[in-house]
Structures are given as C-alpha cells and as structure tokens.
Short mmCIF file of C-alpha atoms (C1' of nucleotides) in Angstrom, two decimals:
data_model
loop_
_atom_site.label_atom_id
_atom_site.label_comp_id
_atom_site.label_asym_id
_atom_site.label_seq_id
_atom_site.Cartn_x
_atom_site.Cartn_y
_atom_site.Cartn_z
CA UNK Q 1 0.00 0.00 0.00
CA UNK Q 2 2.34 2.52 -1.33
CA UNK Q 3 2.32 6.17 -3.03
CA UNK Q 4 3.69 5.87 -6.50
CA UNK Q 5 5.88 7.85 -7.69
CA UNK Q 6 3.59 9.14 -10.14
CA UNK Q 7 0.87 10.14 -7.80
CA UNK Q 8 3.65 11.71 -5.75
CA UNK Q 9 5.08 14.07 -8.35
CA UNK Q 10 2.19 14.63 -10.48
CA UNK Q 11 0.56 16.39 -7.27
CA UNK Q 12 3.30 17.89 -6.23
CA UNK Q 13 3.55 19.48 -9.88
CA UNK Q 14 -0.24 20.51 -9.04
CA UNK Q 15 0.54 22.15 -5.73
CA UNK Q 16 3.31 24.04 -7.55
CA UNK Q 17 0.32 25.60 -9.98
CA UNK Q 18 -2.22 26.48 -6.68
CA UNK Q 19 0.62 28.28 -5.97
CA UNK Q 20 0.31 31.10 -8.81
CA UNK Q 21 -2.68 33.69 -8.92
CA UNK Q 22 -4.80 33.92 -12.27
CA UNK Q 23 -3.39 34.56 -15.16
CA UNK Q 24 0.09 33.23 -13.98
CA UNK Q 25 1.49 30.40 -16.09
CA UNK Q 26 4.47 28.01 -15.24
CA UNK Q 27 6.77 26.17 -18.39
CA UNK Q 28 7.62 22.64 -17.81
CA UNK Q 29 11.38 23.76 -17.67
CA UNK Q 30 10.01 26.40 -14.46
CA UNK Q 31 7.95 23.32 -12.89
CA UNK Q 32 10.77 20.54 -13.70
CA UNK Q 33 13.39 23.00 -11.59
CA UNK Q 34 10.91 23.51 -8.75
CA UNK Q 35 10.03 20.06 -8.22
CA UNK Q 36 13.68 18.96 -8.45
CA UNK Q 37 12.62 16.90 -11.90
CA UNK Q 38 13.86 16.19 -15.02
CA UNK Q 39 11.91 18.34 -18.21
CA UNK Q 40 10.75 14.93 -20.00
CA UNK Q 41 9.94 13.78 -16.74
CA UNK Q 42 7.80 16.83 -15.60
CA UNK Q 43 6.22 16.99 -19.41
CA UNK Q 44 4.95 13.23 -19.20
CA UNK Q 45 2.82 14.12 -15.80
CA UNK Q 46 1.87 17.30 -16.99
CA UNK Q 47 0.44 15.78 -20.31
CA UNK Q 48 -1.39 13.15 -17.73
CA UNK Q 49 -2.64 15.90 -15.78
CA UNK Q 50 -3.70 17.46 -18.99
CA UNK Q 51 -5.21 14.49 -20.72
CA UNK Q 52 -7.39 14.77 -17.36
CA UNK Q 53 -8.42 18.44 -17.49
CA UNK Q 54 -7.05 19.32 -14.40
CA UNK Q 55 -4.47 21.73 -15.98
CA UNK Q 56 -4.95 23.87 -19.06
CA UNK Q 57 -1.82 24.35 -21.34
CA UNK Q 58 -0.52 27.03 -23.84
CA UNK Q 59 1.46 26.40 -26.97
CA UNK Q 60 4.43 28.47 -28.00
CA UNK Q 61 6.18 31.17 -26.78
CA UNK Q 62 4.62 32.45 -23.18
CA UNK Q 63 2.98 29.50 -23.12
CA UNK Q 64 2.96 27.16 -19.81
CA UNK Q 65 0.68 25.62 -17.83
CA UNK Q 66 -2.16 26.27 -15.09
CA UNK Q 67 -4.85 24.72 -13.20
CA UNK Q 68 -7.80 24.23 -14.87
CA UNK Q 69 -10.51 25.14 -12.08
CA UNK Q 70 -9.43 27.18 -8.61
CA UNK Q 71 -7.30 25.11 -6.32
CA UNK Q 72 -9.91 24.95 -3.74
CA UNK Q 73 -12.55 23.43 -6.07
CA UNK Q 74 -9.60 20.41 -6.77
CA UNK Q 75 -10.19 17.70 -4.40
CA UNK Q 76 -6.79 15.12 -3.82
CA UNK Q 77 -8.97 11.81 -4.71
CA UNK Q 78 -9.82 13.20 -7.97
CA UNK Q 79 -5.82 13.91 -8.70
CA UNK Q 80 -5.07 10.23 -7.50
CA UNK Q 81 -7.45 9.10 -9.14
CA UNK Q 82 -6.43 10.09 -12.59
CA UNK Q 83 -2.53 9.45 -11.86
CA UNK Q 84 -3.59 6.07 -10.74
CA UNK Q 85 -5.60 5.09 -14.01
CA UNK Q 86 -8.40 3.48 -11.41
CA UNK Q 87 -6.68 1.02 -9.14
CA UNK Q 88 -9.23 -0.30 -7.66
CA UNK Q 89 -10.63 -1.90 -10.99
CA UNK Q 90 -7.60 -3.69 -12.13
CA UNK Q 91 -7.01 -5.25 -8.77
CA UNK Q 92 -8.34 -8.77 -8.68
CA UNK Q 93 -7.78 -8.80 -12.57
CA UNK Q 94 -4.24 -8.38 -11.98
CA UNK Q 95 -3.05 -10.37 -9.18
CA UNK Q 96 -4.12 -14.12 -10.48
CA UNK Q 97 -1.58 -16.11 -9.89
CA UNK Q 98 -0.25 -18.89 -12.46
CA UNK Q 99 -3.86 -19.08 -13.65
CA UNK Q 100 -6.04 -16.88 -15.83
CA UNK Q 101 -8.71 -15.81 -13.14
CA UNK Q 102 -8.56 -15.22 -9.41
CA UNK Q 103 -9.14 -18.16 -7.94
CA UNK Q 104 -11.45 -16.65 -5.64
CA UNK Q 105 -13.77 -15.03 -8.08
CA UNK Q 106 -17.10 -14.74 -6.73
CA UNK Q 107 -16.29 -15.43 -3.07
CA UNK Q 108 -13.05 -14.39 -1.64
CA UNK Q 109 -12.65 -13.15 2.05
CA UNK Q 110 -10.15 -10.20 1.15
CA UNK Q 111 -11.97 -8.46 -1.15
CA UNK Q 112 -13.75 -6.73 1.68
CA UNK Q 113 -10.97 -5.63 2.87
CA UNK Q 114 -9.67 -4.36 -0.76
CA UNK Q 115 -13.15 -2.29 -1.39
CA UNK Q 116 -13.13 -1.36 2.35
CA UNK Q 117 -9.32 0.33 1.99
CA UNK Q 118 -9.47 1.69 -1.12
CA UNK Q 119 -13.17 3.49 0.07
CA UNK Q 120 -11.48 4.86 3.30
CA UNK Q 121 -8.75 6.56 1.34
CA UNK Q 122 -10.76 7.69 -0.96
CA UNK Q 123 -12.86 9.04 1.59
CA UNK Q 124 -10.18 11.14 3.55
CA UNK Q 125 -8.57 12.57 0.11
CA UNK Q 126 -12.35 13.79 -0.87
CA UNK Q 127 -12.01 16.00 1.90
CA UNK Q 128 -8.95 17.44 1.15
CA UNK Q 129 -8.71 20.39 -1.61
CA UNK Q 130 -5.29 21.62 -3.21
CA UNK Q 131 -6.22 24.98 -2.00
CA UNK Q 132 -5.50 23.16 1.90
CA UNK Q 133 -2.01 22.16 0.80
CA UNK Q 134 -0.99 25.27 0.26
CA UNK Q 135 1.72 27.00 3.16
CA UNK Q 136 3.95 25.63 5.60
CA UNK Q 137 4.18 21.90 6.73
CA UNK Q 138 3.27 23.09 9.92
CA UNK Q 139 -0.15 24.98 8.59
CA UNK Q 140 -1.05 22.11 6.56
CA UNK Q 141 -0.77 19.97 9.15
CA UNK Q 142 -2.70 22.26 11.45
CA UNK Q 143 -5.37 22.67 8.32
CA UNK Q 144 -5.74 19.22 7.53
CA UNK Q 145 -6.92 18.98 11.31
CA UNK Q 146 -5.34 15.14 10.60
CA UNK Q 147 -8.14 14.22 7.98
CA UNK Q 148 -11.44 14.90 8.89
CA UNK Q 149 -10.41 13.11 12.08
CA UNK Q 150 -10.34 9.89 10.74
CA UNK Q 151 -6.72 10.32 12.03
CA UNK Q 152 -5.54 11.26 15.69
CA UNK Q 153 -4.02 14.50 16.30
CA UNK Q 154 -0.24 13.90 17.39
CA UNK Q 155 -1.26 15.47 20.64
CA UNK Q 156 -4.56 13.67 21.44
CA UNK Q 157 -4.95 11.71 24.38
CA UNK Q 158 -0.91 12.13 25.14
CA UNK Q 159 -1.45 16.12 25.26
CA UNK Q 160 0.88 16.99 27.78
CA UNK Q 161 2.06 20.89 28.10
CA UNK Q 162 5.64 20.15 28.28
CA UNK Q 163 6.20 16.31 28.37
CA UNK H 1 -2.19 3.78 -3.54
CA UNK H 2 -2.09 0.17 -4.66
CA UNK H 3 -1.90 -3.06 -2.90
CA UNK H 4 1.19 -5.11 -4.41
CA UNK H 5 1.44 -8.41 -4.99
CA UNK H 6 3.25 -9.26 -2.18
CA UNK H 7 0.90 -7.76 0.08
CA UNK H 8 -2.39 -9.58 -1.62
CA UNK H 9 -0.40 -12.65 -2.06
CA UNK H 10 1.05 -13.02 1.11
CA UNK H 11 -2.28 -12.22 3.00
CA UNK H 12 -3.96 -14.99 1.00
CA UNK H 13 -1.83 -17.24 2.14
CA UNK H 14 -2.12 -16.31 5.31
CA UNK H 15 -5.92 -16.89 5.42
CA UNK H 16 -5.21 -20.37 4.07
CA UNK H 17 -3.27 -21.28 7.05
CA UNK H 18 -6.03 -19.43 9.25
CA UNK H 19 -8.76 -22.07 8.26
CA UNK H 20 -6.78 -24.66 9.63
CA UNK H 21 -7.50 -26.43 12.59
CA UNK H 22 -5.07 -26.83 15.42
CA UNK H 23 -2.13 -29.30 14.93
CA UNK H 24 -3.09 -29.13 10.67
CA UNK H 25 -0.26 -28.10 8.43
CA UNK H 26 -0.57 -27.31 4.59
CA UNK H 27 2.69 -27.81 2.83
CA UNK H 28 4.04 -25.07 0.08
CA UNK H 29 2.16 -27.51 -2.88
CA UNK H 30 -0.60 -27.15 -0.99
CA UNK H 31 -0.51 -23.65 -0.27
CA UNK H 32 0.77 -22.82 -3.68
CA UNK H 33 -2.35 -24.96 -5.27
CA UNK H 34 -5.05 -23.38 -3.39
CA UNK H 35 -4.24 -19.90 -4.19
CA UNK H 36 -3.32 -20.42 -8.05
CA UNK H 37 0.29 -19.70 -7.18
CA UNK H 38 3.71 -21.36 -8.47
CA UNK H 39 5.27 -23.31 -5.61
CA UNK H 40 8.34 -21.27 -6.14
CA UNK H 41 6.87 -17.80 -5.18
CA UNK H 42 4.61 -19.19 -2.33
CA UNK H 43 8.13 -20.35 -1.38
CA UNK H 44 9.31 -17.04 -1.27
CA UNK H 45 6.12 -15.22 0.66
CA UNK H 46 6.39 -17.66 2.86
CA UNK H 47 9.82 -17.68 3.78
CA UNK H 48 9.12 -13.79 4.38
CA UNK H 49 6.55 -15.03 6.77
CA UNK H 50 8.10 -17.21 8.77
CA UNK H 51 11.22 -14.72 8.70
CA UNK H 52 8.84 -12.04 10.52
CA UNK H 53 7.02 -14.84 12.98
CA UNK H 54 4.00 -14.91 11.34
CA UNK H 55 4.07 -18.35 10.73
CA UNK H 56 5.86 -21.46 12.26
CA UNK H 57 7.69 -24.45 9.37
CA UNK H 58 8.41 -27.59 9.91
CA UNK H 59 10.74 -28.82 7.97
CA UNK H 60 11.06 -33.03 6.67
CA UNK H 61 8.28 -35.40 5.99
CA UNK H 62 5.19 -34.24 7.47
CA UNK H 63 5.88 -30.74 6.97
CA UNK H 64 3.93 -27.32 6.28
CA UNK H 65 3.14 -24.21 7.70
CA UNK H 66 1.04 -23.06 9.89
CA UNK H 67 0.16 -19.80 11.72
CA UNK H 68 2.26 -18.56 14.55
CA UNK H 69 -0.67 -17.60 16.82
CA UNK H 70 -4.65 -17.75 16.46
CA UNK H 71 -5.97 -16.28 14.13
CA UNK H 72 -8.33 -13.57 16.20
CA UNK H 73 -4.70 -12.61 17.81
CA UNK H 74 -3.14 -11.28 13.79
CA UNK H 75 -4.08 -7.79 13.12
CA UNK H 76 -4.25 -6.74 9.15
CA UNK H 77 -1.75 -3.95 10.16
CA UNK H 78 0.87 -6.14 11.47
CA UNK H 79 0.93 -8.60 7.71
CA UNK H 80 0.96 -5.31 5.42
CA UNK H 81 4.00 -4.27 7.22
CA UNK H 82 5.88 -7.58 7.10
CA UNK H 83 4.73 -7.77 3.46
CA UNK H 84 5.36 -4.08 2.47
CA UNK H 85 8.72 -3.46 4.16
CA UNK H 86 7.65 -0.36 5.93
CA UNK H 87 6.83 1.90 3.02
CA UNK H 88 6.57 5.24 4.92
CA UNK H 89 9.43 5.91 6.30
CA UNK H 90 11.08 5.36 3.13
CA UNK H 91 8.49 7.94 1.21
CA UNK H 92 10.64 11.18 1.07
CA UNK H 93 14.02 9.25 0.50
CA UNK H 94 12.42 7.58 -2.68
CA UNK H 95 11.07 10.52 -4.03
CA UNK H 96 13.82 12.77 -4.53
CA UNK H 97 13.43 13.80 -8.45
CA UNK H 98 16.87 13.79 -10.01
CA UNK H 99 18.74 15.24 -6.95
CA UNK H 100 19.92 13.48 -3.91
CA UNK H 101 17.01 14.92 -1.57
CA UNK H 102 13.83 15.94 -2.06
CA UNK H 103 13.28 19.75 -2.49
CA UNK H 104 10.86 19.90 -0.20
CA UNK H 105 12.73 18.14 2.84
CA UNK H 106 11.65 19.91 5.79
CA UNK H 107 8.71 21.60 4.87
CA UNK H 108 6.52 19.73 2.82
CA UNK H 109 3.03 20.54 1.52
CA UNK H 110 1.84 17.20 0.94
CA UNK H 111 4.08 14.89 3.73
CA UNK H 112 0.98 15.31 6.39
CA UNK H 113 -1.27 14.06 3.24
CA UNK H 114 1.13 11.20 2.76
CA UNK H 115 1.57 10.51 6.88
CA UNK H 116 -2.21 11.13 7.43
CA UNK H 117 -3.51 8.76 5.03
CA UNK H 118 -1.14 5.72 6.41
CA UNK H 119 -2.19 6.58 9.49
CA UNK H 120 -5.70 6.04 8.11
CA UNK H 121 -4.93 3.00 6.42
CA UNK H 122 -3.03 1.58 9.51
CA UNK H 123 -6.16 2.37 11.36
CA UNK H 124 -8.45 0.65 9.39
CA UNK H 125 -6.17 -2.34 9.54
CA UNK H 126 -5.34 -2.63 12.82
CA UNK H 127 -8.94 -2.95 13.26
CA UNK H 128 -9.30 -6.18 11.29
CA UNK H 129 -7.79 -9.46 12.53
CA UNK H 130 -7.07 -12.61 10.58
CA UNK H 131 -9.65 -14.44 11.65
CA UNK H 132 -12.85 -11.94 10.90
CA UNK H 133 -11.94 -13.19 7.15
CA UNK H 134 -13.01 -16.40 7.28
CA UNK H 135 -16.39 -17.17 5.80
CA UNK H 136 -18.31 -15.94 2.14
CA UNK H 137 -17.50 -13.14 1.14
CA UNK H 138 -20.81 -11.62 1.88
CA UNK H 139 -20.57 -12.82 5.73
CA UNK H 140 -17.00 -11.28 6.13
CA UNK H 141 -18.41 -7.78 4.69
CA UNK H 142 -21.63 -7.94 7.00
CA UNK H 143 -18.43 -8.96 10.01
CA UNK H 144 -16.43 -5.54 8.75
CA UNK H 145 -19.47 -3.67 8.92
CA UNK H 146 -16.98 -1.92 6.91
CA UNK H 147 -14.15 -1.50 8.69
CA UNK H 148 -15.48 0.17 11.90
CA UNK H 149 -17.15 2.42 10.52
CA UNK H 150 -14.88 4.44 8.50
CA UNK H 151 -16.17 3.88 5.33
CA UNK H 152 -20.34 3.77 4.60
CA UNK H 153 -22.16 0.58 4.65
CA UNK H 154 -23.47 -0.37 0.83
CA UNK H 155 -27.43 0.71 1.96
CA UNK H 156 -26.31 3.69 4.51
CA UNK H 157 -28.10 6.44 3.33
CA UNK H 158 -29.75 5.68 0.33
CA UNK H 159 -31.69 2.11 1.66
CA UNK H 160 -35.07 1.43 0.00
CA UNK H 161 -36.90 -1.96 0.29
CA UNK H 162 -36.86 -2.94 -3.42
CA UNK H 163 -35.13 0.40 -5.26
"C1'" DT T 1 21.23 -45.73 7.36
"C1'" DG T 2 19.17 -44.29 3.21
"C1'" DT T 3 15.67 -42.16 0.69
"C1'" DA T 4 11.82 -39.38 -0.18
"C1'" DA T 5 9.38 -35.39 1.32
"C1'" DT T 6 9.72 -30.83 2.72
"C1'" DC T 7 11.38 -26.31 3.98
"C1'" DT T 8 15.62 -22.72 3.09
"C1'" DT T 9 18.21 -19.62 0.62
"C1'" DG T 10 20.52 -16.98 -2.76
"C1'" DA T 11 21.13 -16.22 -7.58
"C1'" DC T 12 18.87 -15.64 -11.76
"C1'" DT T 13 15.07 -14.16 -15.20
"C1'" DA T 14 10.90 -11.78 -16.56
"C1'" DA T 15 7.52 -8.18 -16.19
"C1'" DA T 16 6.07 -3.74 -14.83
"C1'" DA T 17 6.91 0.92 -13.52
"C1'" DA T 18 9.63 4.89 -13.92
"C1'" DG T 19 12.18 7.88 -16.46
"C1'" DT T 20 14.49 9.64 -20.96
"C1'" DA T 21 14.96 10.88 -25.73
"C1'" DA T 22 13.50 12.32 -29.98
"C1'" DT T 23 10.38 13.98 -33.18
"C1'" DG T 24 6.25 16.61 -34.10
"C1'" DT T 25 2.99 20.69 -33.64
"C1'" DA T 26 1.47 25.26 -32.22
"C1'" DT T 27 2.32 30.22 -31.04
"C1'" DC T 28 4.77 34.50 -30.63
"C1'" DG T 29 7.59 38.24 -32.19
"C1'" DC T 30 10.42 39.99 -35.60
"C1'" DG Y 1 7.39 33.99 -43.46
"C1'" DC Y 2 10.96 32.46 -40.30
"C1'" DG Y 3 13.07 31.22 -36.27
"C1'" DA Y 4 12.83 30.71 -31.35
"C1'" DT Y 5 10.17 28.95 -27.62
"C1'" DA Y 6 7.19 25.84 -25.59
"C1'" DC Y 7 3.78 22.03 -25.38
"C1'" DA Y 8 2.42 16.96 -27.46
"C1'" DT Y 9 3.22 12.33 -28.35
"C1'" DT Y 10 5.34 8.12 -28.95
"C1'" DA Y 11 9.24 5.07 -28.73
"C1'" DC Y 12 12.95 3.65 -26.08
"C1'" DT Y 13 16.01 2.71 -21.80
"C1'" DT Y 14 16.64 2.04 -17.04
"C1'" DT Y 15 15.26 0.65 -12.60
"C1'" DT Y 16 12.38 -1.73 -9.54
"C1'" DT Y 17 9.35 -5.34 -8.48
"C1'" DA Y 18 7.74 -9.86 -9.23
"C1'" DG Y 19 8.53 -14.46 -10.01
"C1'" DT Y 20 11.53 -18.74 -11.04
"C1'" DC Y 21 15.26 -21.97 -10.50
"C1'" DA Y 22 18.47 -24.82 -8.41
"C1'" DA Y 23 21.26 -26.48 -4.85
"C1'" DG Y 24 21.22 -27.16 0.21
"C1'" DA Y 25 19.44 -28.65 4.79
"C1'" DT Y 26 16.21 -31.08 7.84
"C1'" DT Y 27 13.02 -34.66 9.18
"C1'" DA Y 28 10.20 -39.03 9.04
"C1'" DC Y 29 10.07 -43.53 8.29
"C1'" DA Y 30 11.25 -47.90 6.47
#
DNA sequence: TGTAATCTTGACTAAAAAGTAATGTATCGC
DNA sequence: GCGATACATTACTTTTTAGTCAAGATTACA
C-alpha cells in the first residue's frame, strides 16, 4: 500500500500551480526546476494531468501551464485518481496467480478488505482540496486537522504541556 | 495507492493457514495450489513469513506451515507491514526527483497528506484481525461492517426496500 | 542408514513501472 | 514567413518489483 511515484510528483507538480494567482502560467522547464525533476519527466505528468483536465496548457512562446478550475474546487482523490488510471478496478484482474482468473472469483474473504481500503482513502482525500495544501508543513498539518479526524491529532490523548 | 502483490499474495496465504485447525499443516504444494500460485513464489512469501514470525515451518516429511498464533490474535496492520517493508518511512528518500534529496525536505506541503492517510490505512487495519476473514464473502463484509465504521455501509443512506 | 518429502536460501530471469529521448505541432515576435 | 520557444506524443532505456530456479538442509520412516 504505497504512493507511486507518479501520484507523488504529479501532485506535487499541481501544488506548484495552486501556488500562482490567475493569469500566472508556469513552463515545464520552471515546474521541472521547482520540483527537483527532469523536463521529460515533468512533461509526461503534466500531459497526464492534462489528458485529465485538471491543468490547461498554452502552446508556443509564453505558453505554460495552469490549473484548470481554482485550487480549492480540486479535491486530492480526484488527482489520484487520474494518476492512478483506477486502481481499484484492475485489482483482482491483476493479481491471479499462475492461472487466468482469481481463484477466488465470486467469493473471496479479502476483497472486503480491498473495497473497504481503497473506500477509506478515498474518503479522507475527498475532503482534502489543493487549496488546503498550500503554506507551511506546519499549517497544513494544522489545516488538515489530521483528515477529517479519521486520524488522531499527534497530541490527542498524550497532550501533555511540556512532556 | 495500490496493494502489491506481495501484500495480496502473502495475506492470502495467510488466510489459508487461518482455516486450519489446530495441529493441521498445509505444505508449500498445498498452499501454492489453493491460491493459483507457483510453488516457487509461495516459497518465497512464505519464507518472508516465517522470517517475521507470522508463521511457524516444519521442515522433513510431514511438513507445512502453519500460523504462529490464532488467528483472532493477527491484526491486518501487522501482515501489510511484514509484506510491504515499511513503506513510509522510506516515502521522502524515494522521491527525490533527479537530486539526492527531495526539495521539499523539511517543509513539505503534501508529507501530512502522505503521513495522514497511512495513518488512516493503519487504522483501518489494525482494526481487522485474521480471523474476521473467514467465511463468504458476503458474511465477512456484513463482520467488517466496513471497517469500523470508517467507510459507509453499501445501503447507509440511500436504503429502499426494493429500489 | 538411506531415501523421499519438505522447507531454506541466494542467484537468476521476466515483467512492470519509472524515467528519458527524440520527433512533431502550435504560437509568438520579428 | 521564419526562427525561437514551448507544449504533445510516442518510442525507447533504465530501474524496480515480481517471479523462477536450483542447490542445500532437515526430518520421518522404512
């Protein structure tokens, strides 16, 4: 249950466009330095991101790229979802073994769990906007009041004034 | 956010060994047979089981596997760790771009995005113990009652008698 | 004691994901 | 129009993950 690498630095590419005001464009060569990417590298997520609508792009000279809609109408399990190419589907397709089909197609005790996960997450990044992930670690942290408290707080229950 | 093969793998196995009754053993073949997999990788997952002491071999005639403890006393949280090789505190030292560190180490937008959903995750795990996924696959969703609560049950909400 | 069954382990191979390169297309400014 | 700048797209290479193979070690039982 890991962040890939392309769900990582396609939303950090994101964050890096909440970051201008309207009418502000970033090239890939501007985002690629920021981000501490390679161009080609920056150019293949930003053509994802693209191919999704969630960033417009400009052609030629002063071109660049922006986000499509305000950051605070951009919700994180929409982002994931497109630089994930719908998990979720694939899953029981994927993983069958030696054999052509699942063995447990039709009744397997994990898949619960599977659709259970995969909801939860969903759930928690539905509630987060790019708009929140804008600022210091700190403030986001502070923002994010740990995920619609489906997550402690670090000082919850072990709140102590100096420790 | 996937679940890798390791991880779905190595939790089916798992559940194998959890139907069991006490004093049974399944050998690899048998393992491997049940859950569509080559011999030689249920080799493998196992050995990374029994490595962590999630399971107890015996080796020689009359061999197999079986599980460590009872099955009510393995949490979903412990497994994804053994099979996933603690993926978070590796995050930021994966993702560095091109450089050597990540250009956000030390104040990072996203990282309470990245620590607050495996927190979620872990949550939702920790919750679930080996032995609540034994049964159909209907009866272990109605047991989850969707993993306490954290995600909606199917009806919540919109339930009608006959739609 | 010997042999067959079974787990153990590290090296090897194959598949998938990540990242790069190269070529094409659009726009601006002269 | 022409060249410079920047995005678009596909093919290719590298790296990581997944999966296989083969030789070794342990045990039961005749």
């Amino acid at each position: 249950m890991k962040v890939s690498a392309q769900e990582e630095y396609g939303l950090r590419c994101l964050l890096q466009l909440a970051y201008l005001g309207k009418d502000e464009f970033l090239t890939l060569t501007q985002i690629a330095e920021r981000e501490g990417l390679s161009v080609a590298n920056a150019g293949k997520l930003l053509w994802i991101l693209n191919k999704a609508g969630l960033v417009t792009s400009i052609r030629g000279t002063k071109g660049g790229y922006k986000l499509a809609r305000p950051a605070t109408e951009i919700h994180l399990n929409e982002i994931i979802k497109v630089l994930d190419e719908d998990v979720l589907a694939g899953h029981c397709k994927s993983y069958t073994g030696v054999l052509d089909a699942c063995v447990h197609t039709g009744n397997c005790g994990i898949r619960p769990v599977i659709v259970g996960l995969h909801d939860v997450v969903q759930r928690a990044l539905s509630g987060i906007t790019l708009a929140q992930l804008i600022g210091t670690e700190a403030n986001v942290e502070t923002t994010l009041h740990w995920i619609q408290g489906l997550s402690r707080p670090p000082q919850a229950g072990t709140a102590r004034k100096k420790a």
